[in-house]
PDB file of C-alpha atoms in Angstrom:
ATOM      1  CA  MET A  13     117.835  85.758 145.877  1.00  0.00           C
ATOM      2  CA  PRO A  14     119.110  84.656 141.280  1.00  0.00           C
ATOM      3  CA  SER A  15     116.010  83.339 139.944  1.00  0.00           C
ATOM      4  CA  ASN A  16     115.693  80.311 139.880  1.00  0.00           C
ATOM      5  CA  PRO A  17     115.921  79.170 135.332  1.00  0.00           C
ATOM      6  CA  VAL A  18     113.231  76.946 135.454  1.00  0.00           C
ATOM      7  CA  LEU A  19     110.803  78.813 137.166  1.00  0.00           C
ATOM      8  CA  ALA A  20     111.516  82.510 135.561  1.00  0.00           C
ATOM      9  CA  ASP A  21     110.777  80.092 132.257  1.00  0.00           C
ATOM     10  CA  ARG A  22     107.166  79.065 133.932  1.00  0.00           C
ATOM     11  CA  ALA A  23     106.447  82.537 134.880  1.00  0.00           C
ATOM     12  CA  TYR A  24     107.163  83.826 131.196  1.00  0.00           C
ATOM     13  CA  GLN A  25     104.910  81.228 129.211  1.00  0.00           C
ATOM     14  CA  ALA A  26     102.776  81.354 131.612  1.00  0.00           C
ATOM     15  CA  LEU A  27     102.349  85.358 131.387  1.00  0.00           C
ATOM     16  CA  ARG A  28     103.101  85.345 127.366  1.00  0.00           C
ATOM     17  CA  ASP A  29     100.534  82.912 126.664  1.00  0.00           C
ATOM     18  CA  ALA A  30      97.814  85.105 128.712  1.00  0.00           C
ATOM     19  CA  ILE A  31      98.474  88.210 127.287  1.00  0.00           C
ATOM     20  CA  VAL A  32      98.437  86.195 123.481  1.00  0.00           C
ATOM     21  CA  ARG A  33      94.875  84.536 124.524  1.00  0.00           C
ATOM     22  CA  GLY A  34      93.342  88.127 125.940  1.00  0.00           C
ATOM     23  CA  GLU A  35      93.436  86.724 129.021  1.00  0.00           C
ATOM     24  CA  PHE A  36      95.069  89.737 130.038  1.00  0.00           C
ATOM     25  CA  ARG A  37      94.095  92.373 127.444  1.00  0.00           C
ATOM     26  CA  PRO A  38      94.969  95.611 126.184  1.00  0.00           C
ATOM     27  CA  ASN A  39      95.197  97.867 129.068  1.00  0.00           C
ATOM     28  CA  GLN A  40      94.949  95.703 131.568  1.00  0.00           C
ATOM     29  CA  ARG A  41      97.131  96.825 134.794  1.00  0.00           C
ATOM     30  CA  LEU A  42      99.272  94.262 135.803  1.00  0.00           C
ATOM     31  CA  VAL A  43     100.706  94.547 139.394  1.00  0.00           C
ATOM     32  CA  GLU A  44     103.483  91.473 140.599  1.00  0.00           C
ATOM     33  CA  SER A  45     101.796  90.884 143.752  1.00  0.00           C
ATOM     34  CA  GLU A  46      98.519  89.481 141.697  1.00  0.00           C
ATOM     35  CA  VAL A  47     100.619  88.164 139.377  1.00  0.00           C
ATOM     36  CA  CYS A  48     102.261  86.161 141.661  1.00  0.00           C
ATOM     37  CA  GLU A  49      99.414  84.754 143.016  1.00  0.00           C
ATOM     38  CA  SER A  50      97.603  84.284 139.952  1.00  0.00           C
ATOM     39  CA  ILE A  51      99.913  81.929 138.410  1.00  0.00           C
ATOM     40  CA  GLY A  52     101.402  80.385 141.502  1.00  0.00           C
ATOM     41  CA  ILE A  53     105.086  82.076 141.262  1.00  0.00           C
ATOM     42  CA  GLY A  54     107.324  83.703 143.790  1.00  0.00           C
ATOM     43  CA  ARG A  55     108.012  87.785 143.000  1.00  0.00           C
ATOM     44  CA  THR A  56     111.717  87.178 141.731  1.00  0.00           C
ATOM     45  CA  PRO A  57     110.885  84.928 139.002  1.00  0.00           C
ATOM     46  CA  VAL A  58     107.349  86.785 137.487  1.00  0.00           C
ATOM     47  CA  ARG A  59     109.187  90.459 137.876  1.00  0.00           C
ATOM     48  CA  GLY A  60     112.108  89.181 135.697  1.00  0.00           C
ATOM     49  CA  ALA A  61     109.460  87.366 133.317  1.00  0.00           C
ATOM     50  CA  LEU A  62     107.364  90.973 132.986  1.00  0.00           C
ATOM     51  CA  GLN A  63     110.548  92.677 132.843  1.00  0.00           C
ATOM     52  CA  MET A  64     111.086  90.630 129.491  1.00  0.00           C
ATOM     53  CA  LEU A  65     108.060  90.621 128.213  1.00  0.00           C
ATOM     54  CA  GLU A  66     108.304  94.372 128.319  1.00  0.00           C
ATOM     55  CA  ASP A  67     111.354  94.698 126.049  1.00  0.00           C
ATOM     56  CA  GLN A  68     109.729  92.641 123.977  1.00  0.00           C
ATOM     57  CA  GLY A  69     107.267  95.053 123.738  1.00  0.00           C
ATOM     58  CA  MET A  70     104.283  93.073 125.043  1.00  0.00           C
ATOM     59  CA  LEU A  71     104.024  95.918 128.096  1.00  0.00           C
ATOM     60  CA  VAL A  72     104.224  98.845 128.993  1.00  0.00           C
ATOM     61  CA  LYS A  73     106.032  99.764 132.501  1.00  0.00           C
ATOM     62  CA  GLN A  74     104.044 102.221 135.170  1.00  0.00           C
ATOM     63  CA  ARG A  75     106.250 103.182 137.554  1.00  0.00           C
ATOM     64  CA  GLN A  76     104.505 100.002 140.750  1.00  0.00           C
ATOM     65  CA  SER A  77     103.177  97.826 137.733  1.00  0.00           C
ATOM     66  CA  TRP A  78     102.928  96.865 133.832  1.00  0.00           C
ATOM     67  CA  THR A  79     100.056  97.353 131.525  1.00  0.00           C
ATOM     68  CA  VAL A  80      99.185  94.862 128.360  1.00  0.00           C
ATOM     69  CA  ARG A  81     100.052  97.474 125.692  1.00  0.00           C
ATOM     70  CA  GLU A  82      97.502  97.444 122.890  1.00  0.00           C
ATOM     71  CA  PHE A  83      98.392  97.161 119.323  1.00  0.00           C
ATOM     72  CA  SER A  84      97.833 100.347 116.913  1.00  0.00           C
ATOM     73  CA  ALA A  85      97.741  99.792 113.109  1.00  0.00           C
ATOM     74  CA  ALA A  86     101.559 101.108 112.938  1.00  0.00           C
ATOM     75  CA  ASP A  87     102.576  98.282 114.962  1.00  0.00           C
ATOM     76  CA  ILE A  88     100.495  95.710 113.055  1.00  0.00           C
ATOM     77  CA  ARG A  89     102.537  96.758 110.480  1.00  0.00           C
ATOM     78  CA  ASP A  90     105.749  96.099 112.251  1.00  0.00           C
ATOM     79  CA  VAL A  91     105.365  93.176 113.162  1.00  0.00           C
ATOM     80  CA  TYR A  92     104.071  91.637 109.809  1.00  0.00           C
ATOM     81  CA  GLU A  93     106.053  93.921 107.634  1.00  0.00           C
ATOM     82  CA  THR A  94     109.292  91.960 110.002  1.00  0.00           C
ATOM     83  CA  ARG A  95     107.597  88.376 109.684  1.00  0.00           C
ATOM     84  CA  MET A  96     107.717  88.350 106.389  1.00  0.00           C
ATOM     85  CA  ALA A  97     111.587  89.879 105.452  1.00  0.00           C
ATOM     86  CA  LEU A  98     112.175  87.370 108.694  1.00  0.00           C
ATOM     87  CA  GLU A  99     110.085  83.756 106.936  1.00  0.00           C
ATOM     88  CA  GLY A 100     110.681  85.612 103.622  1.00  0.00           C
ATOM     89  CA  TYR A 101     113.745  84.569 103.968  1.00  0.00           C
ATOM     90  CA  ALA A 102     113.940  81.430 105.995  1.00  0.00           C
ATOM     91  CA  ALA A 103     111.851  80.155 103.629  1.00  0.00           C
ATOM     92  CA  ARG A 104     114.302  80.958 100.656  1.00  0.00           C
ATOM     93  CA  LEU A 105     116.810  79.369 103.292  1.00  0.00           C
ATOM     94  CA  ALA A 106     114.743  76.375 103.461  1.00  0.00           C
ATOM     95  CA  ALA A 107     114.554  75.670  99.658  1.00  0.00           C
ATOM     96  CA  HIS A 108     117.757  75.751  99.783  1.00  0.00           C
ATOM     97  CA  ARG A 109     119.003  73.315 102.497  1.00  0.00           C
ATOM     98  CA  ALA A 110     116.017  71.449 103.697  1.00  0.00           C
ATOM     99  CA  GLY A 111     116.463  67.775 103.727  1.00  0.00           C
ATOM    100  CA  ASP A 112     113.989  65.127 103.255  1.00  0.00           C
ATOM    101  CA  ALA A 113     113.044  64.490 107.335  1.00  0.00           C
ATOM    102  CA  GLU A 114     112.012  68.577 107.000  1.00  0.00           C
ATOM    103  CA  LEU A 115     110.451  68.594 103.458  1.00  0.00           C
ATOM    104  CA  ALA A 116     107.972  65.540 105.177  1.00  0.00           C
ATOM    105  CA  ALA A 117     107.541  67.884 108.804  1.00  0.00           C
ATOM    106  CA  VAL A 118     106.177  70.637 106.193  1.00  0.00           C
ATOM    107  CA  MET A 119     103.919  68.424 104.813  1.00  0.00           C
ATOM    108  CA  ALA A 120     103.318  66.413 108.249  1.00  0.00           C
ATOM    109  CA  VAL A 121     102.040  69.973 109.410  1.00  0.00           C
ATOM    110  CA  LEU A 122     100.147  71.134 105.808  1.00  0.00           C
ATOM    111  CA  ASP A 123      98.348  67.822 106.014  1.00  0.00           C
ATOM    112  CA  GLU A 124      96.911  68.129 109.369  1.00  0.00           C
ATOM    113  CA  HIS A 125      94.961  72.135 108.206  1.00  0.00           C
ATOM    114  CA  ALA A 126      92.488  69.865 106.575  1.00  0.00           C
ATOM    115  CA  HIS A 127      89.436  70.729 108.752  1.00  0.00           C
ATOM    116  CA  LEU A 128      90.964  74.250 110.434  1.00  0.00           C
ATOM    117  CA  GLU A 129      88.137  75.503 110.394  1.00  0.00           C
ATOM    118  CA  LEU A 130      86.889  73.112 113.034  1.00  0.00           C
ATOM    119  CA  LEU A 131      89.100  74.268 115.566  1.00  0.00           C
ATOM    120  CA  PRO A 132      88.344  76.630 118.642  1.00  0.00           C
ATOM    121  CA  PRO A 133      90.777  79.796 117.637  1.00  0.00           C
ATOM    122  CA  GLU A 134      93.548  78.854 119.761  1.00  0.00           C
ATOM    123  CA  GLU A 135      94.086  75.710 118.062  1.00  0.00           C
ATOM    124  CA  GLN A 136      93.878  77.274 114.603  1.00  0.00           C
ATOM    125  CA  VAL A 137      96.777  80.052 115.648  1.00  0.00           C
ATOM    126  CA  THR A 138      98.900  77.167 117.021  1.00  0.00           C
ATOM    127  CA  LEU A 139      98.418  75.233 114.032  1.00  0.00           C
ATOM    128  CA  ASN A 140      99.718  77.999 111.814  1.00  0.00           C
ATOM    129  CA  SER A 141     102.289  79.059 113.771  1.00  0.00           C
ATOM    130  CA  THR A 142     103.423  74.703 113.215  1.00  0.00           C
ATOM    131  CA  PHE A 143     103.586  74.815 109.880  1.00  0.00           C
ATOM    132  CA  HIS A 144     105.489  78.107 109.745  1.00  0.00           C
ATOM    133  CA  ASP A 145     107.965  77.245 112.246  1.00  0.00           C
ATOM    134  CA  ALA A 146     108.648  73.946 110.294  1.00  0.00           C
ATOM    135  CA  ILE A 147     109.791  76.203 107.659  1.00  0.00           C
ATOM    136  CA  ALA A 148     111.633  78.159 109.689  1.00  0.00           C
ATOM    137  CA  ARG A 149     113.470  74.529 111.000  1.00  0.00           C
ATOM    138  CA  ALA A 150     114.356  74.046 107.430  1.00  0.00           C
ATOM    139  CA  SER A 151     116.080  76.686 106.719  1.00  0.00           C
ATOM    140  CA  GLY A 152     119.147  75.432 108.962  1.00  0.00           C
ATOM    141  CA  ASN A 153     119.887  79.198 110.677  1.00  0.00           C
ATOM    142  CA  ASP A 154     119.360  78.559 114.168  1.00  0.00           C
ATOM    143  CA  HIS A 155     119.479  82.425 115.087  1.00  0.00           C
ATOM    144  CA  LEU A 156     117.055  82.749 111.996  1.00  0.00           C
ATOM    145  CA  ILE A 157     114.422  80.918 114.326  1.00  0.00           C
ATOM    146  CA  ARG A 158     115.024  82.629 117.733  1.00  0.00           C
ATOM    147  CA  LEU A 159     114.345  85.438 116.139  1.00  0.00           C
ATOM    148  CA  ILE A 160     111.343  84.445 114.229  1.00  0.00           C
ATOM    149  CA  GLY A 161     109.905  82.633 117.348  1.00  0.00           C
ATOM    150  CA  ARG A 162     110.380  86.376 119.332  1.00  0.00           C
ATOM    151  CA  ASN A 163     107.806  87.833 116.588  1.00  0.00           C
ATOM    152  CA  ARG A 164     105.409  84.857 116.822  1.00  0.00           C
ATOM    153  CA  GLN A 165     101.871  84.687 118.049  1.00  0.00           C
ATOM    154  CA  PHE A 166     100.353  88.162 119.635  1.00  0.00           C
ATOM    155  CA  SER A 167      97.008  88.987 120.950  1.00  0.00           C
ATOM    156  CA  PHE A 168      95.966  90.300 117.603  1.00  0.00           C
ATOM    157  CA  ASP A 169      96.371  87.733 116.312  1.00  0.00           C
ATOM    158  CA  PHE A 170      94.353  85.432 118.053  1.00  0.00           C
ATOM    159  CA  ASN A 171      91.409  87.772 118.064  1.00  0.00           C
ATOM    160  CA  ALA A 172      91.631  88.222 114.131  1.00  0.00           C
ATOM    161  CA  ALA A 173      91.189  84.546 114.579  1.00  0.00           C
ATOM    162  CA  ARG A 174      87.809  84.918 116.313  1.00  0.00           C
ATOM    163  CA  ARG A 175      86.247  86.219 113.257  1.00  0.00           C
ATOM    164  CA  TRP A 176      87.978  84.374 110.253  1.00  0.00           C
ATOM    165  CA  SER A 177      85.339  82.694 107.716  1.00  0.00           C
ATOM    166  CA  ILE A 178      85.629  79.534 106.722  1.00  0.00           C
ATOM    167  CA  GLU A 179      86.741  81.025 102.918  1.00  0.00           C
ATOM    168  CA  ASP A 180      89.205  83.205 105.413  1.00  0.00           C
ATOM    169  CA  TYR A 181      90.120  79.803 106.367  1.00  0.00           C
ATOM    170  CA  ARG A 182      90.475  77.396 102.871  1.00  0.00           C
ATOM    171  CA  ALA A 183      91.687  80.753 100.926  1.00  0.00           C
ATOM    172  CA  GLY A 184      94.353  80.604 104.803  1.00  0.00           C
ATOM    173  CA  HIS A 185      95.244  76.528 103.866  1.00  0.00           C
ATOM    174  CA  GLN A 186      95.512  77.048  99.787  1.00  0.00           C
ATOM    175  CA  GLU A 187      98.102  79.517 100.381  1.00  0.00           C
ATOM    176  CA  HIS A 188      99.921  77.373 102.542  1.00  0.00           C
ATOM    177  CA  ARG A 189     100.077  74.991 100.513  1.00  0.00           C
ATOM    178  CA  ASP A 190     101.005  76.611  97.599  1.00  0.00           C
ATOM    179  CA  ILE A 191     104.261  77.815  99.408  1.00  0.00           C
ATOM    180  CA  ALA A 192     104.852  74.562 100.645  1.00  0.00           C
ATOM    181  CA  GLU A 193     104.906  73.207  97.163  1.00  0.00           C
ATOM    182  CA  ALA A 194     107.258  75.631  95.955  1.00  0.00           C
ATOM    183  CA  LEU A 195     109.249  74.524  98.849  1.00  0.00           C
ATOM    184  CA  LEU A 196     108.857  70.649  97.716  1.00  0.00           C
ATOM    185  CA  ARG A 197     110.123  72.356  93.604  1.00  0.00           C
ATOM    186  CA  ARG A 198     113.375  73.987  95.532  1.00  0.00           C
ATOM    187  CA  ASP A 199     111.457  77.027  94.260  1.00  0.00           C
ATOM    188  CA  ALA A 200     113.721  79.743  96.090  1.00  0.00           C
ATOM    189  CA  ASP A 201     112.809  82.493  94.789  1.00  0.00           C
ATOM    190  CA  GLY A 202     108.420  81.991  94.325  1.00  0.00           C
ATOM    191  CA  VAL A 203     108.457  80.579  97.805  1.00  0.00           C
ATOM    192  CA  GLU A 204     109.985  83.304  99.328  1.00  0.00           C
ATOM    193  CA  ASP A 205     107.384  85.302  97.332  1.00  0.00           C
ATOM    194  CA  LEU A 206     104.572  83.176  98.437  1.00  0.00           C
ATOM    195  CA  VAL A 207     105.747  83.999 101.783  1.00  0.00           C
ATOM    196  CA  ARG A 208     105.875  87.721 101.431  1.00  0.00           C
ATOM    197  CA  GLU A 209     103.211  87.896  99.971  1.00  0.00           C
ATOM    198  CA  HIS A 210     100.954  85.645 102.631  1.00  0.00           C
ATOM    199  CA  TYR A 211     101.802  87.877 105.032  1.00  0.00           C
ATOM    200  CA  ARG A 212     100.878  91.208 102.874  1.00  0.00           C
ATOM    201  CA  VAL A 213      97.606  89.734 103.240  1.00  0.00           C
ATOM    202  CA  ALA A 214      97.344  88.642 106.524  1.00  0.00           C
ATOM    203  CA  MET A 215      98.588  92.216 107.450  1.00  0.00           C
ATOM    204  CA  GLU A 216      96.020  94.150 105.412  1.00  0.00           C
ATOM    205  CA  ALA A 217      92.970  92.349 107.036  1.00  0.00           C
ATOM    206  CA  PHE A 218      94.133  92.007 110.340  1.00  0.00           C
ATOM    207  CA  VAL A 219      94.636  96.180 110.117  1.00  0.00           C
ATOM    208  CA  SER A 220      91.044  96.227 108.609  1.00  0.00           C
ATOM    209  CA  GLN A 221      89.153  94.560 111.776  1.00  0.00           C
ATOM    210  CA  LEU A 222      90.666  96.828 114.116  1.00  0.00           C
ATOM    211  CA  GLY A 223      88.007  98.782 115.881  1.00  0.00           C
ATOM    212  CA  ARG A 224      85.895  95.650 114.978  1.00  0.00           C
ATOM    213  CA  PRO A 225      83.746  93.936 118.100  1.00  0.00           C
TER     214      PRO A 225
END
């Protein structure tokens, strides 16, 4: 029986959110029947969602079950190097292509960052992603936007956010402001360099936290 696309998408989003937010922990075994019961969706859409998450590298298939993937330092470097390439180029395109509405959307998200350190880690990561998503949309390249979306928000992002200090938040906010100002100047070289450096710094910070309680 074909999967209902609405249920399939709901199953995918529910499972991905549970993995990203740490409700399903690294190396945790996921049994299809138990997953169906926990999210209240039938086997066919859940099976499709599990397979999709396996294809995206978030789960590992093991006979009759899946296991939540644990990311190594090398994995995190791979993800962040990909972000540097994709999102750096998206920012370059945005500097050339963005209209006034797209630039205003970027600045509106930036204004919401003023008290980022007061938010729960989940909201901090989501707001951070909203800023970068606004820049990606301003690139005007739909295929690039989809690629960036697939490479966004992994469980290690939320784990790292729980360890950020107020100084980390302030530094990240300043980096976002520098990126936005370069975008407003339509400085394509400058904004691409700033985005790449922003992710390089994040990558090194995340890798250095591996193994910490």
